mmCIF file of C-alpha atoms in Angstrom:
data_model
loop_
_atom_site.group_PDB
_atom_site.id
_atom_site.type_symbol
_atom_site.label_atom_id
_atom_site.label_comp_id
_atom_site.label_asym_id
_atom_site.label_seq_id
_atom_site.Cartn_x
_atom_site.Cartn_y
_atom_site.Cartn_z
ATOM 1 C CA GLY A 21 -9.907 -10.976 -14.740
ATOM 2 C CA ALA A 22 -9.903 -12.037 -11.302
ATOM 3 C CA GLY A 23 -7.080 -8.857 -10.063
ATOM 4 C CA VAL A 24 -5.355 -5.305 -10.674
ATOM 5 C CA SER A 25 -2.613 -7.250 -12.745
ATOM 6 C CA GLN A 26 0.133 -5.384 -13.589
ATOM 7 C CA SER A 27 2.714 -5.996 -16.588
ATOM 8 C CA PRO A 28 5.218 -6.758 -17.467
ATOM 9 C CA SER A 29 6.192 -8.030 -13.836
ATOM 10 C CA ASN A 30 9.747 -7.028 -14.126
ATOM 11 C CA LYS A 31 11.691 -4.117 -16.080
ATOM 12 C CA VAL A 32 15.358 -3.282 -16.570
ATOM 13 C CA THR A 33 16.361 0.225 -18.305
ATOM 14 C CA GLU A 34 18.862 1.288 -19.264
ATOM 15 C CA LYS A 35 19.465 4.967 -18.295
ATOM 16 C CA GLY A 36 17.862 7.800 -19.404
ATOM 17 C CA LYS A 37 15.496 5.650 -21.819
ATOM 18 C CA ASP A 38 11.718 5.381 -21.400
ATOM 19 C CA VAL A 39 9.391 3.027 -19.632
ATOM 20 C CA GLU A 40 5.625 1.945 -19.396
ATOM 21 C CA LEU A 41 3.811 0.325 -16.921
ATOM 22 C CA ARG A 42 0.904 -1.319 -17.708
ATOM 23 C CA CYS A 43 -2.386 -1.806 -14.774
ATOM 24 C CA ASP A 44 -5.430 -2.666 -15.492
ATOM 25 C CA PRO A 45 -7.567 -2.721 -12.773
ATOM 26 C CA ILE A 46 -10.679 -4.807 -11.291
ATOM 27 C CA SER A 47 -13.082 -4.707 -13.991
ATOM 28 C CA GLY A 48 -15.848 -2.226 -12.449
ATOM 29 C CA HIS A 49 -13.879 -0.202 -10.315
ATOM 30 C CA THR A 50 -13.518 3.841 -11.629
ATOM 31 C CA ALA A 51 -10.754 4.198 -9.189
ATOM 32 C CA LEU A 52 -6.903 3.438 -9.878
ATOM 33 C CA TYR A 53 -4.054 4.495 -8.412
ATOM 34 C CA TRP A 54 -0.222 4.083 -9.119
ATOM 35 C CA TYR A 55 3.026 3.861 -5.578
ATOM 36 C CA ARG A 56 6.510 3.501 -5.954
ATOM 37 C CA GLN A 57 7.887 1.318 -3.189
ATOM 38 C CA SER A 58 11.691 1.598 -2.457
ATOM 39 C CA LEU A 59 13.659 1.208 -0.197
ATOM 40 C CA GLY A 60 14.216 4.199 0.896
ATOM 41 C CA GLN A 61 11.874 5.644 0.584
ATOM 42 C CA GLY A 62 9.138 2.664 1.167
ATOM 43 C CA LEU A 63 4.942 2.860 -0.211
ATOM 44 C CA GLU A 64 4.113 6.540 -1.422
ATOM 45 C CA PHE A 65 0.914 7.569 -3.638
ATOM 46 C CA LEU A 66 1.850 8.469 -7.022
ATOM 47 C CA ILE A 67 -1.269 9.306 -9.428
ATOM 48 C CA TYR A 68 -4.911 8.538 -9.194
ATOM 49 C CA PHE A 69 -7.822 8.065 -11.179
ATOM 50 C CA GLN A 70 -11.987 8.994 -10.465
ATOM 51 C CA GLY A 71 -14.110 8.314 -13.247
ATOM 52 C CA ASN A 72 -13.702 11.365 -15.471
ATOM 53 C CA SER A 73 -12.564 13.567 -13.292
ATOM 54 C CA ALA A 74 -8.664 15.413 -13.036
ATOM 55 C CA PRO A 75 -6.423 12.971 -12.092
ATOM 56 C CA ASP A 76 -5.433 13.438 -9.144
ATOM 57 C CA LYS A 77 -0.544 14.687 -9.492
ATOM 58 C CA SER A 78 -0.074 15.749 -6.031
ATOM 59 C CA GLY A 79 2.568 12.106 -5.729
ATOM 60 C CA LEU A 80 4.090 12.734 -8.648
ATOM 61 C CA PRO A 81 7.951 12.535 -7.924
ATOM 62 C CA SER A 82 8.913 15.208 -11.186
ATOM 63 C CA ASP A 83 8.212 16.048 -14.619
ATOM 64 C CA ARG A 84 9.447 13.108 -15.919
ATOM 65 C CA PHE A 85 6.384 11.440 -14.491
ATOM 66 C CA SER A 86 3.532 10.778 -15.492
ATOM 67 C CA ALA A 87 0.169 8.458 -16.284
ATOM 68 C CA GLU A 88 -2.999 8.588 -18.108
ATOM 69 C CA ARG A 89 -5.767 6.403 -18.291
ATOM 70 C CA THR A 90 -7.537 5.507 -20.765
ATOM 71 C CA GLY A 91 -11.297 4.320 -21.592
ATOM 72 C CA GLY A 92 -11.758 4.788 -17.576
ATOM 73 C CA SER A 93 -10.024 1.099 -17.817
ATOM 74 C CA VAL A 94 -6.425 0.743 -18.511
ATOM 75 C CA SER A 95 -3.926 2.816 -16.788
ATOM 76 C CA THR A 96 -0.354 3.266 -17.949
ATOM 77 C CA LEU A 97 2.348 5.240 -16.169
ATOM 78 C CA THR A 98 5.726 6.455 -18.225
ATOM 79 C CA ILE A 99 8.716 7.466 -16.877
ATOM 80 C CA GLN A 100 10.906 9.419 -19.297
ATOM 81 C CA ARG A 101 15.119 9.591 -19.044
ATOM 82 C CA THR A 102 15.487 6.703 -16.327
ATOM 83 C CA GLN A 103 17.274 7.313 -13.236
ATOM 84 C CA GLN A 104 18.764 5.123 -10.731
ATOM 85 C CA GLU A 105 16.597 5.845 -8.336
ATOM 86 C CA ASP A 106 13.850 5.561 -10.203
ATOM 87 C CA SER A 107 14.703 2.047 -9.468
ATOM 88 C CA ALA A 108 10.937 0.106 -7.284
ATOM 89 C CA VAL A 109 8.201 -1.568 -6.938
ATOM 90 C CA TYR A 110 6.005 0.475 -9.113
ATOM 91 C CA LEU A 111 2.349 -1.138 -7.369
ATOM 92 C CA CYS A 112 -0.900 -0.116 -9.087
ATOM 93 C CA ALA A 113 -4.423 -0.826 -6.971
ATOM 94 C CA SER A 114 -8.379 -0.080 -7.574
ATOM 95 C CA SER A 115 -11.457 0.800 -5.742
ATOM 96 C CA PRO A 116 -14.672 0.260 -6.513
ATOM 97 C CA VAL A 117 -15.539 4.214 -5.475
ATOM 98 C CA GLY A 118 -12.721 6.933 -5.231
ATOM 99 C CA THR A 119 -13.749 7.403 -1.996
ATOM 100 C CA LYS A 120 -15.528 6.340 1.820
ATOM 101 C CA ASN A 121 -16.641 3.016 2.990
ATOM 102 C CA THR A 122 -13.841 0.700 0.801
ATOM 103 C CA GLU A 123 -10.139 -0.246 0.280
ATOM 104 C CA ALA A 124 -7.724 -1.049 -2.495
ATOM 105 C CA PHE A 125 -7.017 -3.612 -4.286
ATOM 106 C CA PHE A 126 -3.022 -4.812 -4.782
ATOM 107 C CA GLY A 127 -2.073 -5.981 -8.173
ATOM 108 C CA GLN A 128 1.844 -7.849 -8.429
ATOM 109 C CA GLY A 129 2.884 -5.372 -9.002
ATOM 110 C CA THR A 130 6.122 -4.727 -11.686
ATOM 111 C CA ARG A 131 9.770 -4.392 -10.964
ATOM 112 C CA LEU A 132 11.505 -1.742 -12.449
ATOM 113 C CA THR A 133 15.609 -1.667 -12.860
ATOM 114 C CA VAL A 134 17.029 1.274 -13.697
ATOM 115 C CA VAL A 135 20.972 0.276 -14.974
ATOM 116 C CA ALA B 27 -0.005 16.868 7.721
ATOM 117 C CA GLN B 28 -1.867 13.416 8.083
ATOM 118 C CA SER B 29 1.334 10.282 9.063
ATOM 119 C CA VAL B 30 1.444 6.889 10.357
ATOM 120 C CA THR B 31 4.623 5.276 12.201
ATOM 121 C CA GLN B 32 5.403 1.921 12.773
ATOM 122 C CA PRO B 33 7.948 1.316 15.668
ATOM 123 C CA ASP B 34 9.073 -1.599 15.251
ATOM 124 C CA ILE B 35 11.069 -2.344 11.704
ATOM 125 C CA HIS B 36 11.321 -5.900 12.948
ATOM 126 C CA ILE B 37 10.033 -8.331 15.504
ATOM 127 C CA THR B 38 10.982 -11.479 15.944
ATOM 128 C CA VAL B 39 8.410 -14.062 17.727
ATOM 129 C CA SER B 40 8.021 -17.749 17.364
ATOM 130 C CA GLU B 41 5.581 -20.466 16.923
ATOM 131 C CA GLY B 42 2.920 -20.434 18.756
ATOM 132 C CA ALA B 43 3.353 -17.106 20.743
ATOM 133 C CA SER B 44 1.055 -13.992 20.658
ATOM 134 C CA LEU B 45 1.495 -11.582 18.831
ATOM 135 C CA GLU B 46 1.588 -7.357 18.511
ATOM 136 C CA LEU B 47 2.705 -4.448 15.707
ATOM 137 C CA ARG B 48 2.472 -1.164 16.577
ATOM 138 C CA CYS B 49 1.073 1.527 14.455
ATOM 139 C CA ASN B 50 0.020 5.260 15.495
ATOM 140 C CA TYR B 51 -0.616 8.499 13.542
ATOM 141 C CA SER B 52 -1.022 11.116 12.837
ATOM 142 C CA TYR B 53 -5.052 13.318 11.927
ATOM 143 C CA GLY B 54 -7.185 14.688 13.147
ATOM 144 C CA ALA B 55 -10.179 13.577 13.238
ATOM 145 C CA THR B 56 -11.764 10.295 12.749
ATOM 146 C CA PRO B 57 -9.506 8.246 10.509
ATOM 147 C CA TYR B 58 -9.702 4.969 7.794
ATOM 148 C CA LEU B 59 -7.141 2.553 9.353
ATOM 149 C CA PHE B 60 -6.273 -0.073 7.817
ATOM 150 C CA TRP B 61 -2.949 -3.267 7.701
ATOM 151 C CA TYR B 62 -1.578 -4.630 4.979
ATOM 152 C CA VAL B 63 0.668 -8.527 4.077
ATOM 153 C CA GLN B 64 2.749 -7.957 1.905
ATOM 154 C CA SER B 65 4.708 -11.885 1.446
ATOM 155 C CA PRO B 66 8.366 -12.294 -0.853
ATOM 156 C CA GLY B 67 7.666 -10.841 -4.460
ATOM 157 C CA GLN B 68 3.828 -10.396 -3.815
ATOM 158 C CA GLY B 69 1.426 -7.178 -3.045
ATOM 159 C CA LEU B 70 -0.602 -5.660 -0.520
ATOM 160 C CA GLN B 71 -2.773 -8.258 1.197
ATOM 161 C CA LEU B 72 -5.396 -6.206 3.715
ATOM 162 C CA LEU B 73 -6.441 -7.796 6.279
ATOM 163 C CA LEU B 74 -8.074 -5.698 8.262
ATOM 164 C CA LYS B 75 -10.359 -1.458 8.075
ATOM 165 C CA TYR B 76 -11.052 0.149 10.764
ATOM 166 C CA PHE B 77 -14.176 2.873 8.865
ATOM 167 C CA SER B 78 -15.833 4.197 11.963
ATOM 168 C CA GLY B 79 -18.152 1.573 15.071
ATOM 169 C CA ASP B 80 -16.433 -1.074 17.165
ATOM 170 C CA THR B 81 -13.191 -0.073 17.981
ATOM 171 C CA LEU B 82 -11.764 -3.634 18.480
ATOM 172 C CA VAL B 83 -11.558 -5.250 14.562
ATOM 173 C CA GLN B 84 -11.520 -8.123 12.825
ATOM 174 C CA GLY B 85 -9.017 -9.684 9.183
ATOM 175 C CA ILE B 86 -8.666 -13.014 7.920
ATOM 176 C CA LYS B 87 -5.854 -14.878 8.697
ATOM 177 C CA GLY B 88 -7.254 -14.729 12.689
ATOM 178 C CA PHE B 89 -5.330 -10.888 13.566
ATOM 179 C CA GLU B 90 -7.827 -8.135 14.976
ATOM 180 C CA ALA B 91 -6.980 -4.801 15.165
ATOM 181 C CA GLU B 92 -7.626 -2.407 18.336
ATOM 182 C CA PHE B 93 -8.075 1.906 17.515
ATOM 183 C CA LYS B 94 -7.285 4.305 20.836
ATOM 184 C CA ARG B 95 -8.075 7.423 19.798
ATOM 185 C CA SER B 96 -6.827 8.307 22.950
ATOM 186 C CA GLN B 97 -3.080 6.969 22.023
ATOM 187 C CA SER B 98 -3.401 7.498 18.305
ATOM 188 C CA SER B 99 -2.997 3.476 18.022
ATOM 189 C CA PHE B 100 -4.186 0.704 16.271
ATOM 190 C CA ASN B 101 -2.010 -2.189 17.261
ATOM 191 C CA LEU B 102 -2.494 -5.515 15.175
ATOM 192 C CA ARG B 103 -2.822 -8.492 16.963
ATOM 193 C CA LYS B 104 -3.002 -12.660 16.024
ATOM 194 C CA PRO B 105 -2.877 -14.036 19.400
ATOM 195 C CA SER B 106 -0.591 -17.451 18.322
ATOM 196 C CA VAL B 107 1.610 -17.210 14.948
ATOM 197 C CA HIS B 108 1.852 -19.783 12.757
ATOM 198 C CA TRP B 109 5.315 -19.840 10.354
ATOM 199 C CA SER B 110 2.705 -18.691 7.320
ATOM 200 C CA ASP B 111 2.363 -15.354 9.158
ATOM 201 C CA ALA B 112 6.827 -14.346 7.993
ATOM 202 C CA ALA B 113 5.737 -11.212 5.708
ATOM 203 C CA GLU B 114 6.278 -7.528 6.319
ATOM 204 C CA TYR B 115 2.482 -5.740 7.574
ATOM 205 C CA PHE B 116 2.057 -2.342 6.786
ATOM 206 C CA CYS B 117 0.451 -0.054 8.798
ATOM 207 C CA ALA B 118 -1.784 3.344 6.387
ATOM 208 C CA VAL B 119 -4.271 5.633 6.259
ATOM 209 C CA GLY B 120 -6.613 7.206 3.995
ATOM 210 C CA VAL B 121 -5.522 10.569 2.655
ATOM 211 C CA ASN B 122 -8.951 12.596 3.839
ATOM 212 C CA ASN B 123 -11.288 9.521 4.480
ATOM 213 C CA GLN B 124 -10.241 7.829 1.576
ATOM 214 C CA GLY B 125 -9.785 3.955 1.253
ATOM 215 C CA GLY B 126 -7.324 4.074 -1.606
ATOM 216 C CA LYS B 127 -5.628 7.011 -0.967
ATOM 217 C CA LEU B 128 -2.511 6.221 1.699
ATOM 218 C CA ILE B 129 -0.201 6.797 3.493
ATOM 219 C CA PHE B 130 1.613 3.752 4.945
ATOM 220 C CA GLY B 131 3.879 3.304 8.132
ATOM 221 C CA GLN B 132 7.701 1.677 7.240
ATOM 222 C CA GLY B 133 6.941 -1.372 7.947
ATOM 223 C CA THR B 134 7.314 -4.151 10.366
ATOM 224 C CA GLU B 135 8.640 -7.000 9.357
ATOM 225 C CA LEU B 136 8.075 -10.201 10.480
ATOM 226 C CA SER B 137 10.606 -13.896 11.109
ATOM 227 C CA VAL B 138 9.042 -16.116 13.535
ATOM 228 C CA LYS B 139 11.097 -18.751 14.551
ATOM 229 C CA PRO B 140 10.077 -22.499 14.847
#
């Protein structure tokens, strides 16, 4: 597609349930990022995939959060045993290369509400 | 550690007036700097970026920003604001000069009066 695609656009889940959020990056982009945007914390980096390298997980807030990227393309962010503080907009971005002289292109985000 | 500060949480300007949004960063080397805009319910759109070279950068929608190393600033400007510019604006720095792993400021919400 023309841009980064995220699904679903909205997700309401019950506390304690697991959720999966999907990101389809721009075709050919080797780097993929997940961010979280919440009222209290602003925009926070979560995780970064670059090609076949081990992902940079330094921003994941707890071990309930994980992500994978299959075949170097689509990525799934999984939140286990969701808590109310996980309510946020989760943004995915991709870029043509992982470093240097390029910017990230963002998707529309998935708004997660934990009730 | 790298950081970004946007001192103004909310700014209101009249349509047609000039605009300056402030951004200060903390980083020892020459940083990669970005301004993004987010309209309600939308993702982030890149307005402009600075990697190196000319310290005055031009972006989309008539925006420009100036990198001032001595002041650790990267302020966003527009000479004449349009009602459609109402949105939230985020300044960001690339972690260790990466283009996609970013540290964002808290954002400045811009309102435009008719």
